[in-house]
mmCIF file of C-alpha atoms in Angstrom:
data_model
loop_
_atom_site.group_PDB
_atom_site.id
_atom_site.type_symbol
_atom_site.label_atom_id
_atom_site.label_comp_id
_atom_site.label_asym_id
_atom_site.label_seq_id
_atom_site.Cartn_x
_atom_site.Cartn_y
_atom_site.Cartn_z
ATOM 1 C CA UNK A 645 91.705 -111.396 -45.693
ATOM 2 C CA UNK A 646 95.457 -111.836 -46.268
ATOM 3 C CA UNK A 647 96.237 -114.879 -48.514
ATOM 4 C CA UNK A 648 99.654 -114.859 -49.592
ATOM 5 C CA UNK A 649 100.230 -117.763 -51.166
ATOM 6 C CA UNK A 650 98.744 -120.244 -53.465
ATOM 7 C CA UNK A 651 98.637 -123.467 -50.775
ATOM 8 C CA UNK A 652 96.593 -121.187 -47.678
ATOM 9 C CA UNK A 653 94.733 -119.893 -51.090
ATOM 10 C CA UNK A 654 93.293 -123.264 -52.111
ATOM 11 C CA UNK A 655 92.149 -124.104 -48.086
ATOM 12 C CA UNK A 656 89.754 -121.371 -47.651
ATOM 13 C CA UNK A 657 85.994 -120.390 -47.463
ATOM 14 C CA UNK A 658 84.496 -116.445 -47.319
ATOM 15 C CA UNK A 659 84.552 -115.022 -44.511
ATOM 16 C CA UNK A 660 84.306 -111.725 -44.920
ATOM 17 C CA UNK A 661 80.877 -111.285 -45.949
ATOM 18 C CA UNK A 662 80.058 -109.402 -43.525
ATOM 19 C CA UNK A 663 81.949 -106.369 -44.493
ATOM 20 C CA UNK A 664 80.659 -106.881 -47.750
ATOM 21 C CA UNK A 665 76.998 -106.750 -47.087
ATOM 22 C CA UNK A 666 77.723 -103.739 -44.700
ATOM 23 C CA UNK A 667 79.194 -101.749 -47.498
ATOM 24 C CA UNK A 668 76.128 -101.658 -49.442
ATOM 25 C CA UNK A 669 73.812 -101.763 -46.834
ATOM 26 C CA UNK A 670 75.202 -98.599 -45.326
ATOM 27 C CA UNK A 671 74.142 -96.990 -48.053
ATOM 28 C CA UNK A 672 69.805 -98.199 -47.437
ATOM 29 C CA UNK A 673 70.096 -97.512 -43.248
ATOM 30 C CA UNK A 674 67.573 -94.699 -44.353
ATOM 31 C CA UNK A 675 64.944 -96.376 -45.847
ATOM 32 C CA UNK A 676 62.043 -97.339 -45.369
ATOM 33 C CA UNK A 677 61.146 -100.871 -44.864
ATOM 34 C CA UNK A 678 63.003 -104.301 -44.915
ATOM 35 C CA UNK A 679 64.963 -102.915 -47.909
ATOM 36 C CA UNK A 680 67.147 -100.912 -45.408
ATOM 37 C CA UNK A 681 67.367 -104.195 -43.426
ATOM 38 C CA UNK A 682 67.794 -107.326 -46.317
ATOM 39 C CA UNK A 683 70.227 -107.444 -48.627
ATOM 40 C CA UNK A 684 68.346 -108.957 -51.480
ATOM 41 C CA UNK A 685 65.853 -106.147 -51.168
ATOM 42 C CA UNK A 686 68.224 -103.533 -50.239
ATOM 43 C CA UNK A 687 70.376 -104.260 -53.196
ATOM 44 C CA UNK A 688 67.826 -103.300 -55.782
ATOM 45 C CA UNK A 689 67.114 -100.550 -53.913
ATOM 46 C CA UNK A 690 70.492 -98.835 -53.814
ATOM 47 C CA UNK A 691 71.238 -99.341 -57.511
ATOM 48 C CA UNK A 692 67.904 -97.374 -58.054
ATOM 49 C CA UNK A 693 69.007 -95.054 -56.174
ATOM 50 C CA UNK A 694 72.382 -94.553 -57.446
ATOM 51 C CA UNK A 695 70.924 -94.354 -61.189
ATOM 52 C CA UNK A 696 69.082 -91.967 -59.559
ATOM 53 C CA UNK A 697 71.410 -89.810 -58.056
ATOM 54 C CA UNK A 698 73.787 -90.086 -61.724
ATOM 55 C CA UNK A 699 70.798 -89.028 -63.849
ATOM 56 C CA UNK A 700 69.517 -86.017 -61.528
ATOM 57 C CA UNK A 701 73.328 -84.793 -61.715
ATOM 58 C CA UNK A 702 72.572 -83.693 -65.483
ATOM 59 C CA UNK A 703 68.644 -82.585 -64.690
ATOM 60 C CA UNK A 704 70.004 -80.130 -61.780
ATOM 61 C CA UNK A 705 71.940 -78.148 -64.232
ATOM 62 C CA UNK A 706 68.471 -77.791 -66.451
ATOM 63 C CA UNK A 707 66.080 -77.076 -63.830
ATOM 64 C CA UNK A 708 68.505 -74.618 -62.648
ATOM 65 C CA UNK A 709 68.790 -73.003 -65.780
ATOM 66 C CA UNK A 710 64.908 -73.253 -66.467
ATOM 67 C CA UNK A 711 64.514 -71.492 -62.942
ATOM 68 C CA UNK A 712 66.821 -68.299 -63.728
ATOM 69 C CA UNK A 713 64.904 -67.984 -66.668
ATOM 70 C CA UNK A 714 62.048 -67.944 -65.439
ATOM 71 C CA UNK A 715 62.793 -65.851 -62.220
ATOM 72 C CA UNK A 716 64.235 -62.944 -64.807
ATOM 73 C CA UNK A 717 61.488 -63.476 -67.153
ATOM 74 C CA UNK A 718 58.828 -62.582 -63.965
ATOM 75 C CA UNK A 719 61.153 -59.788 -63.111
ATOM 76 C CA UNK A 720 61.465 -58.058 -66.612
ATOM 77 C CA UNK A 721 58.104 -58.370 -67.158
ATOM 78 C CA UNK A 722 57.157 -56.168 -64.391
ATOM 79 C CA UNK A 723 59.332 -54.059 -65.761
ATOM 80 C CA UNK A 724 57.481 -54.398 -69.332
ATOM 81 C CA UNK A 725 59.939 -55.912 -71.630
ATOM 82 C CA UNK A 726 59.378 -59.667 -72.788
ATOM 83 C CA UNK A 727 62.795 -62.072 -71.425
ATOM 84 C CA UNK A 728 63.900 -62.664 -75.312
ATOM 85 C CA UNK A 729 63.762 -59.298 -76.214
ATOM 86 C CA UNK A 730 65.718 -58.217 -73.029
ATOM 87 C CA UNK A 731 68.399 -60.803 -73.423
ATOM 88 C CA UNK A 732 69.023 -60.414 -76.579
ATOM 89 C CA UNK A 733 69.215 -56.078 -76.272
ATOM 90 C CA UNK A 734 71.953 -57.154 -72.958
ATOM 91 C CA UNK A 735 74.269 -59.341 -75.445
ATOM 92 C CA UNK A 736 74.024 -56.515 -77.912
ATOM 93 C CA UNK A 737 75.204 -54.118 -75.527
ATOM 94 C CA UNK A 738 77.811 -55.972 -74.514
ATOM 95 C CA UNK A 739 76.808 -56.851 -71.044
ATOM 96 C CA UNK A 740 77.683 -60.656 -71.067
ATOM 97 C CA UNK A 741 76.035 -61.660 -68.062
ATOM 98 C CA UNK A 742 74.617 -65.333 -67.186
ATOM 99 C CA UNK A 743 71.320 -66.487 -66.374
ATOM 100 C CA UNK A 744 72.348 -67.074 -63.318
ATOM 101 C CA UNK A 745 73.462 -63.736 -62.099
ATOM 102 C CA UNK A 746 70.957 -61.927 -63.286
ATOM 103 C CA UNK A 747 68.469 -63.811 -61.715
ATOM 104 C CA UNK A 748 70.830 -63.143 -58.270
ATOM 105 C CA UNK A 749 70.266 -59.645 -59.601
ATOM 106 C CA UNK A 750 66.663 -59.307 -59.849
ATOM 107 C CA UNK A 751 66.406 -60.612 -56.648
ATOM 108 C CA UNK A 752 68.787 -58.979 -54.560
ATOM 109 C CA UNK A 753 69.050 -55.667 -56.621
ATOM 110 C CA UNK A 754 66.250 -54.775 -58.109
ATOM 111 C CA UNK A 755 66.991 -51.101 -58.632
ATOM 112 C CA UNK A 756 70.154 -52.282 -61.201
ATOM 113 C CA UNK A 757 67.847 -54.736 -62.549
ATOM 114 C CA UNK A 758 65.326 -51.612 -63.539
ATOM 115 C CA UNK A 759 68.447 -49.906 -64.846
ATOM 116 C CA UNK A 760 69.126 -53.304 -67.098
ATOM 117 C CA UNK A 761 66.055 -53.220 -68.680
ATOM 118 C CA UNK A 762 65.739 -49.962 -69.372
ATOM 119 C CA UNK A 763 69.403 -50.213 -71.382
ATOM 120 C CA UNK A 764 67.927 -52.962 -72.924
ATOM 121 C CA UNK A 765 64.346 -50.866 -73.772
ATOM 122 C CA UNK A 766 66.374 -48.163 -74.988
ATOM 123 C CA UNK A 767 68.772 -50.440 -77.290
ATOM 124 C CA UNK A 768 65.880 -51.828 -78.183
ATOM 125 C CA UNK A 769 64.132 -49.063 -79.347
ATOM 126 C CA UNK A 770 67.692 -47.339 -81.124
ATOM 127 C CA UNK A 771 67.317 -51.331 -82.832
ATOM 128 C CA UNK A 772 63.799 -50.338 -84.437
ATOM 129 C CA UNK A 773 64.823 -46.757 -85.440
ATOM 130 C CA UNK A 774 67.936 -48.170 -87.240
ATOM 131 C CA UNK A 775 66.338 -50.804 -89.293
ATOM 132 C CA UNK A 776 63.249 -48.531 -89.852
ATOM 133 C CA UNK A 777 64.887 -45.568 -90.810
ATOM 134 C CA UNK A 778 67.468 -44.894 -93.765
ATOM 135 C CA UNK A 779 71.152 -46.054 -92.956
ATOM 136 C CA UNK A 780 71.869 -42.612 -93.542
ATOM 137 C CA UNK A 781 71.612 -41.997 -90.057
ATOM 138 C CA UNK A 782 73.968 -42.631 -87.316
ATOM 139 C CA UNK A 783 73.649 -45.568 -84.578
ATOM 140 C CA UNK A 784 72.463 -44.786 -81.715
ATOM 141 C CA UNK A 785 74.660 -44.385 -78.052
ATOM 142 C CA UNK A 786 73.772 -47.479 -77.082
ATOM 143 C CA UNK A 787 74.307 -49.327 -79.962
ATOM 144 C CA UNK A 788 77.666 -48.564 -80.549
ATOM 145 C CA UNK A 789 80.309 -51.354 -79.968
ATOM 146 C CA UNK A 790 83.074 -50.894 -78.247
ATOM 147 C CA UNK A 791 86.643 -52.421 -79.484
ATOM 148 C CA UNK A 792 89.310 -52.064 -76.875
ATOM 149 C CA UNK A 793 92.355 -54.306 -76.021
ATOM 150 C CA UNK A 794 91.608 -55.262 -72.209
ATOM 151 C CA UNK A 795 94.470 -55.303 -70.162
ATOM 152 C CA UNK B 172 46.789 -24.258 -94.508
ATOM 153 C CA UNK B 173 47.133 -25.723 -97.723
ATOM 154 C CA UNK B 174 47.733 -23.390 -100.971
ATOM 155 C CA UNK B 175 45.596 -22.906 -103.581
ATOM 156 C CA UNK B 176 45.369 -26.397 -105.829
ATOM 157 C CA UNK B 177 47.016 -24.695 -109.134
ATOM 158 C CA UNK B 178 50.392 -24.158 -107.121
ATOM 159 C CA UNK B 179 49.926 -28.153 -105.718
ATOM 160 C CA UNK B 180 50.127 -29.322 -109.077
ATOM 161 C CA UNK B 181 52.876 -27.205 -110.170
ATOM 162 C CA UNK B 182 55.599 -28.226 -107.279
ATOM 163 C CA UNK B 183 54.507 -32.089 -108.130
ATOM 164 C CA UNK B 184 54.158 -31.654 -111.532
ATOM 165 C CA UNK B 185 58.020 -33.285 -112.366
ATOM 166 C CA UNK B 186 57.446 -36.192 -109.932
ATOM 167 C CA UNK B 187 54.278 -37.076 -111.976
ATOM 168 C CA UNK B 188 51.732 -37.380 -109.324
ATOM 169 C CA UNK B 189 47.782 -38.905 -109.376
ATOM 170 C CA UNK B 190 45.872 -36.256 -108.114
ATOM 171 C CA UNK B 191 43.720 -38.962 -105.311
ATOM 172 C CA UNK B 192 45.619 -38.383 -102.019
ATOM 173 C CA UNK B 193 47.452 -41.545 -100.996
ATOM 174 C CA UNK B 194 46.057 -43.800 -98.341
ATOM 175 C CA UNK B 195 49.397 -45.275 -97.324
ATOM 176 C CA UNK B 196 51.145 -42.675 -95.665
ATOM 177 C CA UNK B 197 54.113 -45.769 -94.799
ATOM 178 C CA UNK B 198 55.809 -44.792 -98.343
ATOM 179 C CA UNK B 199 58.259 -42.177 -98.094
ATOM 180 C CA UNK B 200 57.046 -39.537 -100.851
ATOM 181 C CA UNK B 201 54.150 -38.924 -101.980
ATOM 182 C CA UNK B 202 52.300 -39.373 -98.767
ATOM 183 C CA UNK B 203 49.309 -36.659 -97.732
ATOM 184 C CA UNK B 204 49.517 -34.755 -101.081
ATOM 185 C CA UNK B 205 46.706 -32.135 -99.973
ATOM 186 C CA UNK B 206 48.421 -31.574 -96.626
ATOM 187 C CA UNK B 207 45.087 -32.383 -94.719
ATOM 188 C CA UNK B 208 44.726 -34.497 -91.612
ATOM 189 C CA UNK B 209 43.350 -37.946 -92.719
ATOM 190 C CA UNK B 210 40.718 -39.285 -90.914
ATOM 191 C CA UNK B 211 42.120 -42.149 -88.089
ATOM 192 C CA UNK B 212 41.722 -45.586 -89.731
ATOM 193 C CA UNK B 213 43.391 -48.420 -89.093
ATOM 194 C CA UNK B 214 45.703 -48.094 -91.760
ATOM 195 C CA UNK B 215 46.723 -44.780 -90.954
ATOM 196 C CA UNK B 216 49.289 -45.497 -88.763
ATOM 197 C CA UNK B 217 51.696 -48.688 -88.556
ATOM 198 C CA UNK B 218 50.240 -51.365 -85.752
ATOM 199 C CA UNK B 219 53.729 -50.996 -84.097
ATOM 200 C CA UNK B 220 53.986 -47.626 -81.332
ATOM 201 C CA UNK B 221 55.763 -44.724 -83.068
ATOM 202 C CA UNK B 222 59.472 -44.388 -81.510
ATOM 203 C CA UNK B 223 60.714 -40.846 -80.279
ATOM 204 C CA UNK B 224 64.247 -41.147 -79.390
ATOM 205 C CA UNK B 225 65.378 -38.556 -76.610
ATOM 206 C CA UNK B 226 67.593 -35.246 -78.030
ATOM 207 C CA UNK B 227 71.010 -36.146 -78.079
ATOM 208 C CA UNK B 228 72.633 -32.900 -76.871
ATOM 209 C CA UNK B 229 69.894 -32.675 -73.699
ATOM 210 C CA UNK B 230 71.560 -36.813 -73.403
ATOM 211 C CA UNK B 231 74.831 -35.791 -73.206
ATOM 212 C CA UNK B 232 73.720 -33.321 -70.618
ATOM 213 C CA UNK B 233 72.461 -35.713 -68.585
ATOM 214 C CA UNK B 234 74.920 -37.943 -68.836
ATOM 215 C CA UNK B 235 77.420 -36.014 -67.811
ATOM 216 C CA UNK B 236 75.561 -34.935 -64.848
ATOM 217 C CA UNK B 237 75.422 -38.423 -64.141
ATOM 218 C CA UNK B 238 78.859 -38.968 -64.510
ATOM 219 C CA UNK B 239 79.917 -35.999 -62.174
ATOM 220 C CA UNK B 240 77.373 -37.376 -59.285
ATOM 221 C CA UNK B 241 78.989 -40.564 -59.738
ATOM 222 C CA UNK B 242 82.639 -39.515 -59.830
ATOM 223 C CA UNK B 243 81.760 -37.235 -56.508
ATOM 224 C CA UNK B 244 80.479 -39.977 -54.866
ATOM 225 C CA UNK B 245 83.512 -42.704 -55.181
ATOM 226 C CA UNK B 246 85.707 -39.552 -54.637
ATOM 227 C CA UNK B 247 84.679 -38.848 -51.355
ATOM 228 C CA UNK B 248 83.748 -42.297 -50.563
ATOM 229 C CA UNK B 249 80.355 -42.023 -49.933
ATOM 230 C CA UNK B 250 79.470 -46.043 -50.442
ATOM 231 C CA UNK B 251 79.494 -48.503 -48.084
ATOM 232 C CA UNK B 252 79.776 -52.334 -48.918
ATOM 233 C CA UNK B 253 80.476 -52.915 -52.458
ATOM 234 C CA UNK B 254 79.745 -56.052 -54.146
ATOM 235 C CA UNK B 255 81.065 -57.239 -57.529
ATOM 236 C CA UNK B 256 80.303 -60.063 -60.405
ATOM 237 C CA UNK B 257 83.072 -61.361 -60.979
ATOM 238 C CA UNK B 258 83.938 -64.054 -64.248
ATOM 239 C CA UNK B 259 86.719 -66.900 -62.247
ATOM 240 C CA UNK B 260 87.115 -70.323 -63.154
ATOM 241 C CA UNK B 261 84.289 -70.323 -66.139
ATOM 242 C CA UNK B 262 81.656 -69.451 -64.101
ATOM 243 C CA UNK B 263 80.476 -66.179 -62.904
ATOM 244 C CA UNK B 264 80.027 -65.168 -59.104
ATOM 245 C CA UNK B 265 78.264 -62.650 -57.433
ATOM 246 C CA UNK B 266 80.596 -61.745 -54.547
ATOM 247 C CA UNK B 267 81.099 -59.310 -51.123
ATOM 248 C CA UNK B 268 83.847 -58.904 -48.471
ATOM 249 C CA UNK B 269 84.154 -61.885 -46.554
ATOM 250 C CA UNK B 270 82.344 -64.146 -48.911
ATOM 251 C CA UNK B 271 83.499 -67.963 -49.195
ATOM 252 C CA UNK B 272 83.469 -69.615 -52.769
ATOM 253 C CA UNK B 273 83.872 -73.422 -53.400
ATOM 254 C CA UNK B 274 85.585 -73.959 -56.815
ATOM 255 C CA UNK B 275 85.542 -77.457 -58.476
ATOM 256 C CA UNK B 276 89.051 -78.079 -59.446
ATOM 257 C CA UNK B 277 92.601 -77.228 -58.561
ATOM 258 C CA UNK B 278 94.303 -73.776 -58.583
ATOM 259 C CA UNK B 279 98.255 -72.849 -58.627
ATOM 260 C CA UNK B 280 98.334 -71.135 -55.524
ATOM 261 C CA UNK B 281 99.199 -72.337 -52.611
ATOM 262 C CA UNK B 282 97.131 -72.403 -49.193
ATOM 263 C CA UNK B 283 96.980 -68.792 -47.736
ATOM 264 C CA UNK B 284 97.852 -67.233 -51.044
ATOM 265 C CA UNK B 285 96.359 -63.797 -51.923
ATOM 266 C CA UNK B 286 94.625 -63.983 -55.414
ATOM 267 C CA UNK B 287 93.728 -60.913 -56.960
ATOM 268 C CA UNK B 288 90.546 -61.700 -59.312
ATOM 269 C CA UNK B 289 90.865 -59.724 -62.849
ATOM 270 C CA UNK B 290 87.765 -60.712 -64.713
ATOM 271 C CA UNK B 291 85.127 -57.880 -63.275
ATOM 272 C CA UNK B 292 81.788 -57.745 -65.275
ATOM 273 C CA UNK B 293 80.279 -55.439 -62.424
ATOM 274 C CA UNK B 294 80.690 -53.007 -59.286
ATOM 275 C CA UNK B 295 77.494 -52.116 -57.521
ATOM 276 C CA UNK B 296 77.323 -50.323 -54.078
ATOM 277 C CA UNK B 297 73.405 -49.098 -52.638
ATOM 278 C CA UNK B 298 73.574 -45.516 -54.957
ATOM 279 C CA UNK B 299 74.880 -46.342 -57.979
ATOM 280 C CA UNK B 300 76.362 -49.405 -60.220
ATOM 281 C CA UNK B 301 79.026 -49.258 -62.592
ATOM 282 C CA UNK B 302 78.746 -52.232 -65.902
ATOM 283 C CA UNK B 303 81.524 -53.106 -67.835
ATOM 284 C CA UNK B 304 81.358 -53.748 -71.607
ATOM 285 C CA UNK B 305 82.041 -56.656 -70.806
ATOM 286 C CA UNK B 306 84.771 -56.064 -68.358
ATOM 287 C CA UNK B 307 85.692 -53.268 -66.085
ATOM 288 C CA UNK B 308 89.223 -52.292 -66.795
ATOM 289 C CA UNK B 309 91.966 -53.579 -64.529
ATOM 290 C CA UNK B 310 92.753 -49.679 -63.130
ATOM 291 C CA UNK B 311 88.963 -49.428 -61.830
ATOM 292 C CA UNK B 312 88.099 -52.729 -59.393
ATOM 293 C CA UNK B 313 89.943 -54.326 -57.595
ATOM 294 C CA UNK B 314 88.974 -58.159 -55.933
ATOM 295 C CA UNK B 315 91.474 -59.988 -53.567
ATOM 296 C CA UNK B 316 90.987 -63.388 -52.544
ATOM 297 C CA UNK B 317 92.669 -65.580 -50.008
ATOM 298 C CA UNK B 318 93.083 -69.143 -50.458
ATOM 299 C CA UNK B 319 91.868 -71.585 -47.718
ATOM 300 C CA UNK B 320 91.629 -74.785 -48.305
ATOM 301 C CA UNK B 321 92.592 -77.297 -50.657
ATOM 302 C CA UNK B 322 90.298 -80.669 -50.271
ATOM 303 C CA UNK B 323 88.922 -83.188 -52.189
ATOM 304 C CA UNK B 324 85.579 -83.413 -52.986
ATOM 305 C CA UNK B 325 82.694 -86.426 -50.637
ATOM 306 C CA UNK B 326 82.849 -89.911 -53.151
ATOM 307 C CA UNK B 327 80.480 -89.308 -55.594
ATOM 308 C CA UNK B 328 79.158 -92.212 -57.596
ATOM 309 C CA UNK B 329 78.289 -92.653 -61.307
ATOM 310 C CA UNK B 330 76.331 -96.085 -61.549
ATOM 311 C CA UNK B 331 74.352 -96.692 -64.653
ATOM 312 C CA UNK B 332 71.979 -99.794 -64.712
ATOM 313 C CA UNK B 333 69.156 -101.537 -67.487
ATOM 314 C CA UNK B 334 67.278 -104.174 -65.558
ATOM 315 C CA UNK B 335 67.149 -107.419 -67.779
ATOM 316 C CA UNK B 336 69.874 -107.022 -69.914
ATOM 317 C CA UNK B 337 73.016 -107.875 -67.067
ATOM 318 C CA UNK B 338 74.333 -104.263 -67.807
ATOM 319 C CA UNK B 339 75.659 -102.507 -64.363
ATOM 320 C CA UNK B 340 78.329 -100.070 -64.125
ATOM 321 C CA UNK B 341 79.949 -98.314 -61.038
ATOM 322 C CA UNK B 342 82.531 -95.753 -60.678
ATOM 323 C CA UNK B 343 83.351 -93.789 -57.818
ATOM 324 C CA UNK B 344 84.854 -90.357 -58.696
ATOM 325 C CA UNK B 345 86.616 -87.749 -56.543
ATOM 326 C CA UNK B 346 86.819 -84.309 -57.260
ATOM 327 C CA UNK B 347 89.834 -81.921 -56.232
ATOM 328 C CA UNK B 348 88.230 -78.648 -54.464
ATOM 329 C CA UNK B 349 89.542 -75.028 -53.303
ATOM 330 C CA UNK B 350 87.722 -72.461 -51.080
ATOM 331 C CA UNK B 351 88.661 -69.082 -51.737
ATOM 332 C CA UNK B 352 87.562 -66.592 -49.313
ATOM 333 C CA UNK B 353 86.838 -62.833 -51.236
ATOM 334 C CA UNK B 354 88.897 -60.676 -48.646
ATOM 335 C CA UNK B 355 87.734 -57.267 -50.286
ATOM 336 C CA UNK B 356 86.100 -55.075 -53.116
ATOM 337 C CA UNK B 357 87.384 -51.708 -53.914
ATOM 338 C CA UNK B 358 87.304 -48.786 -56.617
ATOM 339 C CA UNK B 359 89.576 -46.702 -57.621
ATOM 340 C CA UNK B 360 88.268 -42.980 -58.716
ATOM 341 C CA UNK B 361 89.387 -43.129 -61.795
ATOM 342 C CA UNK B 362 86.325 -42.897 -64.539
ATOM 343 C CA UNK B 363 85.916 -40.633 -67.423
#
């Protein structure tokens, strides 16, 4: 509608509604019922379904996570090592890999995978001698931390 | 196998030792004073599995070994694809030749700019995988990228909504994104 000035302002009615009503109900054409028809219905409908669409946002991250986990936790455990202890060996060996990538691992390459957890086994196991044993003793290969400059 | 008692007593005699044979063979003297096998109990042992950890010399050995097979086999190029995980824009991807990646925001270079990605965590090919601590160094891998495309992201909305209490809020946000396509993966033979 183009209303420039104040005078044609005062003089008018609506009259684009129908653009109006369009614009949300564009946004229901897929549903099922008379909400994808009426607006009243339709309406309610959408701003469910928007709410909807905002909150599941932040639960797709999660269930995403909770999925990776789970995927490596099936995966190490076929290869006998719990997922705690396994993670927790990686990040001490310096092998800062996400959940996310090493569930792409297990899947797709499961002969590196079995090479993971056995790094992880074996700093696992150099973990238990250490704090067993005296300190007297050096750390193990695997245990050793590396401090370089990268670049 | 053991000696006669007298001589027992005489090599413990300083330490001041109770002549019953200790049932607790977790302290670290004093444990099995009559050198004789104790019969299994459950206490004779600790619950957890005794660790043997392998000789280092026979190790090194084998790592080396290892190490040669490896260095052979990038040397005369005996891999084919290679794929790499690779640490860009504060997520990490696992990427081939020829791969397309959608990032979520803006990057400096222009459209059909080559991007060489620095960040490697990981270089795997079908025989053999080489793991950074965390990175692989710059002289090792190398990952070029070509820029594509430079778009904008479909209208996503954010609408939040409590029925009863007249409280609804819409925004619709639009976020800038680039498509890099990963134009190779290489190695250089250069490991010690």
């Amino acid at each position: 509608m183009v209303l420039l000035t104040a005078p044609l302002k005062v003089r008018t009615h609506l009259t684009d509604r129908f653009w109006r009503t369009q614009d949300l109900l564009q946004y229901a054409r897929h549903f099922r019922g008379r909400k994808n028809r009426c607006y009243r219905l339709a309406i309610r409908a959408v701003t469910r379904a928007f709410v909807k669409c905002t909150n599941a946002r932040r639960l797709k991250k999660k269930n995403m996570r909770t999925l990776s986990i789970n995927q490596i936790t099936a995966a190490s455990q076929e290869h006998g090592l719990k997922y705690p202890s396994f993670i927790s060996n990686l990040v001490k060996c310096q092998v800062e890999f996400n959940r996310k990538v090493l569930a792409d691992l297990a899947i797709y390459e499961p002969n590196m995978f079995k090479s993971l957890v056995a790094l992880a086994k074996r700093r696992r196991e150099e973990g238990f001698a250490a704090a067993l044993g005296d300190e007297k003793e050096p750390a193990g290969i695997f245990s050793q931390v590396v401090h370089y400059q990268w670049r | 196998m053991s000696s006669s008692p007298t001589s027992q007593w005489r090599t413990l005699g300083d330490i001041g030792h109770c002549c019953h044979p200790c049932l607790n063979p977790w302290e670290p003297h004093g444990a099995n004073v009559f050198h004789r096998p104790l019969p299994k109990t459950s206490l004779t042992s600790p619950p957890w599995p005794k660790i043997i950890l392998p000789d280092p010399e026979e190790e090194t050995q084998q790592h080396r070994e290892v190490l040669r097979r490896v260095n052979e086999l990038i040397a005369t190029g005996q891999y084919g694809r290679l794929f790499a995980v690779v640490h860009f824009a504060s997520r990490q991807w696992k990427v081939t030749n020829g791969d397309l990646i959608l990032i979520e925001n803006t990057l400096d270079a222009k459209c059909g700019e080559r991007i060489r990605m620095e960040k490697v965590l990981l270089v795997g090919a079908d025989d053999f995988t080489l793991i950074g601590k965390p990175l692989l160094g710059l002289d090792l891998v190398r990952v070029e990228a070509t820029v594509i495309e430079k778009t904008e992201s479909w209208p996503k909305i954010y609408m939040k909504f409590k029925r009863r209490k007249n409280f609804r809020r819409k925004k619709i946000f639009i976020r800038p994104q680039t498509v890099l396509r990963i134009n190779t993966v290489e190695i250089a033979p250069s490991l010690s």
